[in-house]
Every structure is written in C-alpha cells, then in structure tokens.
PDB file of C-alpha atoms in Angstrom:
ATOM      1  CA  UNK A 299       1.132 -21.052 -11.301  1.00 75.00           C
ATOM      2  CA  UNK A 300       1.457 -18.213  -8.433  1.00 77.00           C
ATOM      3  CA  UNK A 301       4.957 -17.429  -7.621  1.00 93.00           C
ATOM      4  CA  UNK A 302       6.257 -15.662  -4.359  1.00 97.00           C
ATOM      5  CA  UNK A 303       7.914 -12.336  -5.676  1.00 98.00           C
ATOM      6  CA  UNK A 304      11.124 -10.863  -4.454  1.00 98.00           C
ATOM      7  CA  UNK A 305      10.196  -7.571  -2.126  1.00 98.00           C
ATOM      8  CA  UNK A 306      12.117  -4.717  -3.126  1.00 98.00           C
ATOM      9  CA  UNK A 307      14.012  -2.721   0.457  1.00 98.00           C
ATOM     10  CA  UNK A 308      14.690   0.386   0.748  1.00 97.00           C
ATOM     11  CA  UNK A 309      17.526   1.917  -1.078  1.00 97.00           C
ATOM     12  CA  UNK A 310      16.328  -0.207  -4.402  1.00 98.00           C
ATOM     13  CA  UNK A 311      16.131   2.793  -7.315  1.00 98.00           C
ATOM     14  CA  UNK A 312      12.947   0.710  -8.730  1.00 98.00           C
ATOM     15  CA  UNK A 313      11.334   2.187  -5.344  1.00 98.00           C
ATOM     16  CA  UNK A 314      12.093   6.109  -6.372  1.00 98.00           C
ATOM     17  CA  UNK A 315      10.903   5.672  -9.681  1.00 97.00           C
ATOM     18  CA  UNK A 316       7.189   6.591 -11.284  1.00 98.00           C
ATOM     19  CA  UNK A 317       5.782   3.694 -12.270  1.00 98.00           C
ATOM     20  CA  UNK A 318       4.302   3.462 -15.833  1.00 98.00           C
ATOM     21  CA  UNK A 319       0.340   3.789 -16.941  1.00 98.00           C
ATOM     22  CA  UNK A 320      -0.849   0.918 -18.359  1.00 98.00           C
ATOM     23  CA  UNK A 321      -3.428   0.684 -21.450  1.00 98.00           C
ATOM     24  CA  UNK A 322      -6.255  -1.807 -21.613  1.00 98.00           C
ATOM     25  CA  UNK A 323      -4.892  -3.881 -23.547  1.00 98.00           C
ATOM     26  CA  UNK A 324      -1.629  -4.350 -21.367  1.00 98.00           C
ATOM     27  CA  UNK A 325      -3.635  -4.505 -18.799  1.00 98.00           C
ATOM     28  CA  UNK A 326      -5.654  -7.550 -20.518  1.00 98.00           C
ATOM     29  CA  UNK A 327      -2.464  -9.277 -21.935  1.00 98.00           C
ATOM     30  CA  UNK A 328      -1.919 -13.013 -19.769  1.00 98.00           C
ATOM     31  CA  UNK A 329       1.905 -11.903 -18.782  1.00 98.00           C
ATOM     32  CA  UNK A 330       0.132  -8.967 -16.697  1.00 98.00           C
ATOM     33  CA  UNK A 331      -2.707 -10.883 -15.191  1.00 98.00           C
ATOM     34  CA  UNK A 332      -0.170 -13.286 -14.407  1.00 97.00           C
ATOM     35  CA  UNK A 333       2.065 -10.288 -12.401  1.00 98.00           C
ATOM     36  CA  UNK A 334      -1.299  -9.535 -10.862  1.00 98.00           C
ATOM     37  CA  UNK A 335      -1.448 -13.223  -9.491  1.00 98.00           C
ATOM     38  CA  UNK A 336       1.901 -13.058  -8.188  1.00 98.00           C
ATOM     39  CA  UNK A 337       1.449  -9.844  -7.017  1.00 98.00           C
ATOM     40  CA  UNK A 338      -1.477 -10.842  -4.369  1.00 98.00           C
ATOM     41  CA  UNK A 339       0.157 -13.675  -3.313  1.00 97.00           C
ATOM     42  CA  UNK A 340       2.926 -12.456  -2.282  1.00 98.00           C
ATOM     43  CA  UNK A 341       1.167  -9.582  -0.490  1.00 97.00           C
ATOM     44  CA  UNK A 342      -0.160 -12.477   1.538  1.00 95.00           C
ATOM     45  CA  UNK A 343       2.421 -14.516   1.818  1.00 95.00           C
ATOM     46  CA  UNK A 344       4.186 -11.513   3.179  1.00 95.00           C
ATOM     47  CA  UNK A 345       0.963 -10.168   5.584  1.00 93.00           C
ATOM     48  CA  UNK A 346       1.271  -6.910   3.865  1.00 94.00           C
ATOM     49  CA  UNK A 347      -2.136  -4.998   3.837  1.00 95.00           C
ATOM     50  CA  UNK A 348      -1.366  -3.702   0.318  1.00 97.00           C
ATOM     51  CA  UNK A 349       1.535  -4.164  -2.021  1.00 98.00           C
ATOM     52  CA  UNK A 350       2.390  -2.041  -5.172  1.00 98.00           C
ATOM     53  CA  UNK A 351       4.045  -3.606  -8.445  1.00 98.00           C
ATOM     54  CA  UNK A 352       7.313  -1.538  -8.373  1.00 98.00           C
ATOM     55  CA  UNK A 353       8.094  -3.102  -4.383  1.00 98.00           C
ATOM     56  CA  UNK A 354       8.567  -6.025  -6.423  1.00 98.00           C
ATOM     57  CA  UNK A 355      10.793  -4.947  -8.923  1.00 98.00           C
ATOM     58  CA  UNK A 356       7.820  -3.988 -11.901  1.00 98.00           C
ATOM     59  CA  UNK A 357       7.796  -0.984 -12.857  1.00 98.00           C
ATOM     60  CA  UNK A 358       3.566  -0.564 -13.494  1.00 98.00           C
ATOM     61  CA  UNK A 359       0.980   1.748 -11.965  1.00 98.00           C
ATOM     62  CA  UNK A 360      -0.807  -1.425 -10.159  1.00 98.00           C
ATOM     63  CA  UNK A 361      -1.233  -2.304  -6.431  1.00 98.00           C
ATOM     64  CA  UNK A 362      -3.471  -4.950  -4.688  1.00 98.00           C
ATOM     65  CA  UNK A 363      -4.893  -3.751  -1.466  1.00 98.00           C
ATOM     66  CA  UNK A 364      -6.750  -6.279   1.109  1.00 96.00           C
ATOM     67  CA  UNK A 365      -6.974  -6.508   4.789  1.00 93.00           C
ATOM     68  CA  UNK A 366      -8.576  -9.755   5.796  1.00 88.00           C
ATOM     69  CA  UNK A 367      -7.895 -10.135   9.597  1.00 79.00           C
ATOM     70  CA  UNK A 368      -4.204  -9.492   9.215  1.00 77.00           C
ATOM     71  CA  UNK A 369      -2.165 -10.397  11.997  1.00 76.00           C
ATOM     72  CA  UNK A 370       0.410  -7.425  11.287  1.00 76.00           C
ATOM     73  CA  UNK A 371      -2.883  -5.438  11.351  1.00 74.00           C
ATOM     74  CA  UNK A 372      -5.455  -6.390  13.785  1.00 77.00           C
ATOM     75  CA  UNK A 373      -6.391  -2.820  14.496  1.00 75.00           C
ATOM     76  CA  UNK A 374      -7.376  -2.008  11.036  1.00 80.00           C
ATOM     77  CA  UNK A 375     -11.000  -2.946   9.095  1.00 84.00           C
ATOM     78  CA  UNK A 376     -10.843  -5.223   6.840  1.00 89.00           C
ATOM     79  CA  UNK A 377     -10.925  -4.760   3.184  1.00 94.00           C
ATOM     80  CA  UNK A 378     -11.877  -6.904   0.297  1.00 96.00           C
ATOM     81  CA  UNK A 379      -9.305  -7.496  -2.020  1.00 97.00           C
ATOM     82  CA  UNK A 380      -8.716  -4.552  -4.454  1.00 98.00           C
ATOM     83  CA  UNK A 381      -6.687  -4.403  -7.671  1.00 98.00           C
ATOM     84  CA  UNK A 382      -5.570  -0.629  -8.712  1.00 98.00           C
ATOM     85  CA  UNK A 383      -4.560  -0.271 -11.994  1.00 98.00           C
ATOM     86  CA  UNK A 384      -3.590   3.560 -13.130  1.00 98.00           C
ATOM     87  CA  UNK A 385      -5.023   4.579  -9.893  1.00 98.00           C
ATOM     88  CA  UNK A 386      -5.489   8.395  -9.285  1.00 98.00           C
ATOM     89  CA  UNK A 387      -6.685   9.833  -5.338  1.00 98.00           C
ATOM     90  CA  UNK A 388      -7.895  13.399  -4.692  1.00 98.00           C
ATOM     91  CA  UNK A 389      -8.679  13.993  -1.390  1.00 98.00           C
ATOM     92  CA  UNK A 390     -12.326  15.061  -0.786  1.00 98.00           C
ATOM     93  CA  UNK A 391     -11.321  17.404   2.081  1.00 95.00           C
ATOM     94  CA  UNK A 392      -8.372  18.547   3.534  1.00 96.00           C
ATOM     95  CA  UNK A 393      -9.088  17.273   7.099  1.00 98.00           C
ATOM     96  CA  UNK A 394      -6.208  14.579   7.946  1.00 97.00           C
ATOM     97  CA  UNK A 395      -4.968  12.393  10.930  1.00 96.00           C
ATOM     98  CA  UNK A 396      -1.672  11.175  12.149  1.00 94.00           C
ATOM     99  CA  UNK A 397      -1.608   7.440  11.365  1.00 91.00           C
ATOM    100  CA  UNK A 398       1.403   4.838  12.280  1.00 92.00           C
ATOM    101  CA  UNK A 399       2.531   2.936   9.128  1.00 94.00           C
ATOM    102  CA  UNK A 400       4.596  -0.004   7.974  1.00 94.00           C
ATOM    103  CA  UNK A 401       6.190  -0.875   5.148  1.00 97.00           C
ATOM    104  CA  UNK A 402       6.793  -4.105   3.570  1.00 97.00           C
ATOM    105  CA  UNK A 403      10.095  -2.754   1.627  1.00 98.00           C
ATOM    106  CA  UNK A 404      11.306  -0.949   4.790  1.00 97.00           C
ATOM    107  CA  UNK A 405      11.390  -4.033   7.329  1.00 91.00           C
ATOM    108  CA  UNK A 406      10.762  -3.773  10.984  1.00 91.00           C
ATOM    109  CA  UNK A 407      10.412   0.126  11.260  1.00 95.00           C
ATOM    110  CA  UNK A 408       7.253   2.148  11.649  1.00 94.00           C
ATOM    111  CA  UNK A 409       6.687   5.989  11.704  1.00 96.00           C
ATOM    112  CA  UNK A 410       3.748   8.435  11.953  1.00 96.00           C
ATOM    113  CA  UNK A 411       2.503   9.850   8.762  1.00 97.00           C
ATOM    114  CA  UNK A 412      -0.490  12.195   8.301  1.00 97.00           C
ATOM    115  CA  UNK A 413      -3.154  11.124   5.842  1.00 98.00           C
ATOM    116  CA  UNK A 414      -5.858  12.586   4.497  1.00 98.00           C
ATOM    117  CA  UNK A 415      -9.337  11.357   5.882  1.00 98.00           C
ATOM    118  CA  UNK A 416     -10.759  10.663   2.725  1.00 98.00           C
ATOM    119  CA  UNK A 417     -10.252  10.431  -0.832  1.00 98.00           C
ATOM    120  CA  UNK A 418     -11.800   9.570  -4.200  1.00 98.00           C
ATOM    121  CA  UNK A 419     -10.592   6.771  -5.889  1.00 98.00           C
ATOM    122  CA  UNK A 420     -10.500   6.419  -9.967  1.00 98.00           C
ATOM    123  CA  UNK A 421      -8.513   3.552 -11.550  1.00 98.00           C
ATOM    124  CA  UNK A 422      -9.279   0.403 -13.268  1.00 98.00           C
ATOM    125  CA  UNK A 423      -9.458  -3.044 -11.764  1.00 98.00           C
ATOM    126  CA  UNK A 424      -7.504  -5.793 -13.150  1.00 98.00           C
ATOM    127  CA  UNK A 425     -10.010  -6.363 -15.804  1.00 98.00           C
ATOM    128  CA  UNK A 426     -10.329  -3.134 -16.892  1.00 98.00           C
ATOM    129  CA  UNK A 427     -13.604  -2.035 -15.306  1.00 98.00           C
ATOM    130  CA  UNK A 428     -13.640   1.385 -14.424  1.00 98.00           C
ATOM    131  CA  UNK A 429     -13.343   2.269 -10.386  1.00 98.00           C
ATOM    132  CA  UNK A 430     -14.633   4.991  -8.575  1.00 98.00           C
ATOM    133  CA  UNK A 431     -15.259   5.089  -5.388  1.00 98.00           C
ATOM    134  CA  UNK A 432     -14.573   7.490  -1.735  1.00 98.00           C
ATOM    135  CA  UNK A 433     -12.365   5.597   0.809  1.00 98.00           C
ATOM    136  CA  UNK A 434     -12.573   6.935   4.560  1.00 97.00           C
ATOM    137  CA  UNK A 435     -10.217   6.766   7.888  1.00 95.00           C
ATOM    138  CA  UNK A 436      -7.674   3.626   7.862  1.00 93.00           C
ATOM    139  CA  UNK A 437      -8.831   2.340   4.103  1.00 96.00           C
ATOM    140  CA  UNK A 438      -7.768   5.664   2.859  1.00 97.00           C
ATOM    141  CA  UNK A 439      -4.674   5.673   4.731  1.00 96.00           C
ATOM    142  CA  UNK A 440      -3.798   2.011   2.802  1.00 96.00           C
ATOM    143  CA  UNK A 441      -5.020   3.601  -0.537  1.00 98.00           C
ATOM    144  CA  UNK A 442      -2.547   6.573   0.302  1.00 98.00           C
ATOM    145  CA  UNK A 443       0.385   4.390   0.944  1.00 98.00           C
ATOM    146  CA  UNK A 444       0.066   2.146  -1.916  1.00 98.00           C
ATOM    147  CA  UNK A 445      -0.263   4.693  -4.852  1.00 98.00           C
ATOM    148  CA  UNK A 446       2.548   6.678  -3.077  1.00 98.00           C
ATOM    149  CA  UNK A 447       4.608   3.736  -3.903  1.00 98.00           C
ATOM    150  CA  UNK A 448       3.491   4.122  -7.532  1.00 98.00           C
ATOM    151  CA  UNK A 449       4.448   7.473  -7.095  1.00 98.00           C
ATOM    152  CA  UNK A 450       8.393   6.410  -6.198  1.00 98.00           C
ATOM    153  CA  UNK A 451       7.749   7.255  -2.803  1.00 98.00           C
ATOM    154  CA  UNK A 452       8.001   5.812   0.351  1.00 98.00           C
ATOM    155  CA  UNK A 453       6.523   6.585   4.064  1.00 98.00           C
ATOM    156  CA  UNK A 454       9.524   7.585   5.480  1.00 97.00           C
ATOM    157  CA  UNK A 455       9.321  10.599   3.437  1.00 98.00           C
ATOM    158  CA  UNK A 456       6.397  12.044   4.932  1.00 97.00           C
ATOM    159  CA  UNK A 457       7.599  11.336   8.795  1.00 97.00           C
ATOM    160  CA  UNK A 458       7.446  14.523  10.111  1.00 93.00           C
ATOM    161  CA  UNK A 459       9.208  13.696  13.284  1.00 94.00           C
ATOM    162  CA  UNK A 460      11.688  11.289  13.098  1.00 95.00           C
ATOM    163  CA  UNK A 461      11.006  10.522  16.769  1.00 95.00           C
ATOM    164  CA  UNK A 462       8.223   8.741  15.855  1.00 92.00           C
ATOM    165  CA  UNK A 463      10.017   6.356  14.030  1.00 95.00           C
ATOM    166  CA  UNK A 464      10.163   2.848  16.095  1.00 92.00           C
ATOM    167  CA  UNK A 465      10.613  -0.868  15.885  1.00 91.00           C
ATOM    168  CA  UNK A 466       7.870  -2.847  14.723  1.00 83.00           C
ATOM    169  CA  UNK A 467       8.015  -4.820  18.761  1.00 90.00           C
ATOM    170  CA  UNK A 468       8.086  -1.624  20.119  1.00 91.00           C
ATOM    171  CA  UNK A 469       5.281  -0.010  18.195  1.00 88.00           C
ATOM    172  CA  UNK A 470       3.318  -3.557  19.437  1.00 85.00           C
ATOM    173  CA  UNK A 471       4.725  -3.240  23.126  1.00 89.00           C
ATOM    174  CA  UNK A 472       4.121   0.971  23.343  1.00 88.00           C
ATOM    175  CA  UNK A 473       1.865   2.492  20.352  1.00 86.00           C
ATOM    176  CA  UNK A 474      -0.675  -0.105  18.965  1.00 81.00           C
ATOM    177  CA  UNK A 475      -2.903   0.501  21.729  1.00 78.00           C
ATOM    178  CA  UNK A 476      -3.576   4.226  21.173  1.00 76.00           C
ATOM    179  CA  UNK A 477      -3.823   3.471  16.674  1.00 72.00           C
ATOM    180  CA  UNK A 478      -6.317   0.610  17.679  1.00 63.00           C
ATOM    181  CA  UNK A 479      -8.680   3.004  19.992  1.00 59.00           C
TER     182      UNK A 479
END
C-alpha cells in the first residue's frame, strides 16, 4: 500500500548529503520498489513536478519526475512520469537560460536559477532498463533540479541574485507571466 512520505525542509542534513548509487539488484529488491511507490505518490500528493529520494529522508540516487497539468506548474510541458535511478546529466552545450524554480523542501519561496538548455540523460529506470535520452528547455531544467538534489544540493544555491528570490503569490501575482511566454 502507497504511503504519503514526510518532505524533508530546508536545513535537514539528509538534504546536503550525496545520495548513494544503487546496484541492480537493490534496485530490484520489493523494499525499494516499494520507496519508489511512495516516492511518486507523494510527489503528487504534494503537486511537486519532480521529487528526489533524499527530500524524503532516503538517502538513494533516485527521483521521479512528471508534469501532468500541474496546477503549481501550468506554464511548463508536461512530462510522462520518469523514474531516475543512478542518474548522470552532461550538458550537450553550454548555452543556458534563467529559469524561476520551486522547491518542494523549501516551501513558498522561488528564485531564478540558470540552467543549461539541454542535457543527456543516462540512468536506469526503476526496473533497471538502461536510459538515455537528451532533455531540452523546461524538461531539462526539472531533470537539473532533481539530480541536484541527489547531489545534496538545493536551488537556492545557484540564485545568483538574491533579489530574485520571492513568494510563491508573488511570483503568481508579478513573474509567472514572463516564465509562461
């Protein structure tokens, strides 16, 4: 049975720390692809467009990653559910843009960020199956924000200007317009 997960907030250690590689095997073992379970639904139960396994409190290189007419997100594409395991991004270029994010584990604050345009994608998927794939624009941006959490680190470390930081009603009342054109 799914359970709703506990989201980690900012100033939890588990949140600064690497999270660890997983073999096949782990990966295949029913107390993982039970996490997994719990994992997306409490990304939806939450309306987060991607959540990573140490925001709640497990310290393993996995994220899920969907965007399915989000109300949090109504700007963004959508994108089919997505299980990382051991995910690894290179960026294909080095052309980025300045992209508003959100955080799940850092409540009602958002801040501008710069992410690279796209990247190539290698991890597993919750079976094991080998992924590889090249993410563009606003799906890279997710991918990017996800596996930094894997990474122990959060979005408020890349805010270059912490003027851009704002309240999530005030990035809907004053910002959300200029991400969503």
């Amino acid at each position: 049975m799914e359970r709703i997960l506990n989201i980690a907030q900012v100033g939890a250690p588990v949140l600064r720390k690497p999270t660890k590689r997983l073999s096949k095997k782990e990966l295949l073992s029913d107390s993982v692809q039970e996490f997994i379970d719990d994992l997306i639904q409490t990304m939806r139960a939450a309306n987060g467009a991607g959540l990573a396994a140490n925001q709640v409190h497990q310290s393993l290189r996995i994220c899920a990653i969907e965007v399915n007419c989000n109300p949090r997100y109504p700007y963004r594409p959508n994108i089919p559910l997505t299980v990382l395991v051991n995910p690894d991004l290179t960026p294909v270029s080095e052309l980025m843009f300045e992209n508003y994010e959100g955080c799940l584990s850092v409540p009602n604050i958002r801040g501008k960020v710069n992410r690279f345009c796209e990247i190539s994608v290698k991890a597993m998927d919750r079976l094991g199956n080998p992924i590889s794939t090249v993410v563009k624009g606003m799906t890279a941006a997710t991918y990017q924000h996800e596996v930094d959490h894997l990474d122990g680190k959060l979005f408020l470390d890349l805010v270059k200007d912490s003027k851009s930081l704002v309240t999530w009603d005030n990035f809907e009342r004053y910002h959300q317009k200029e991400v969503a054109s």
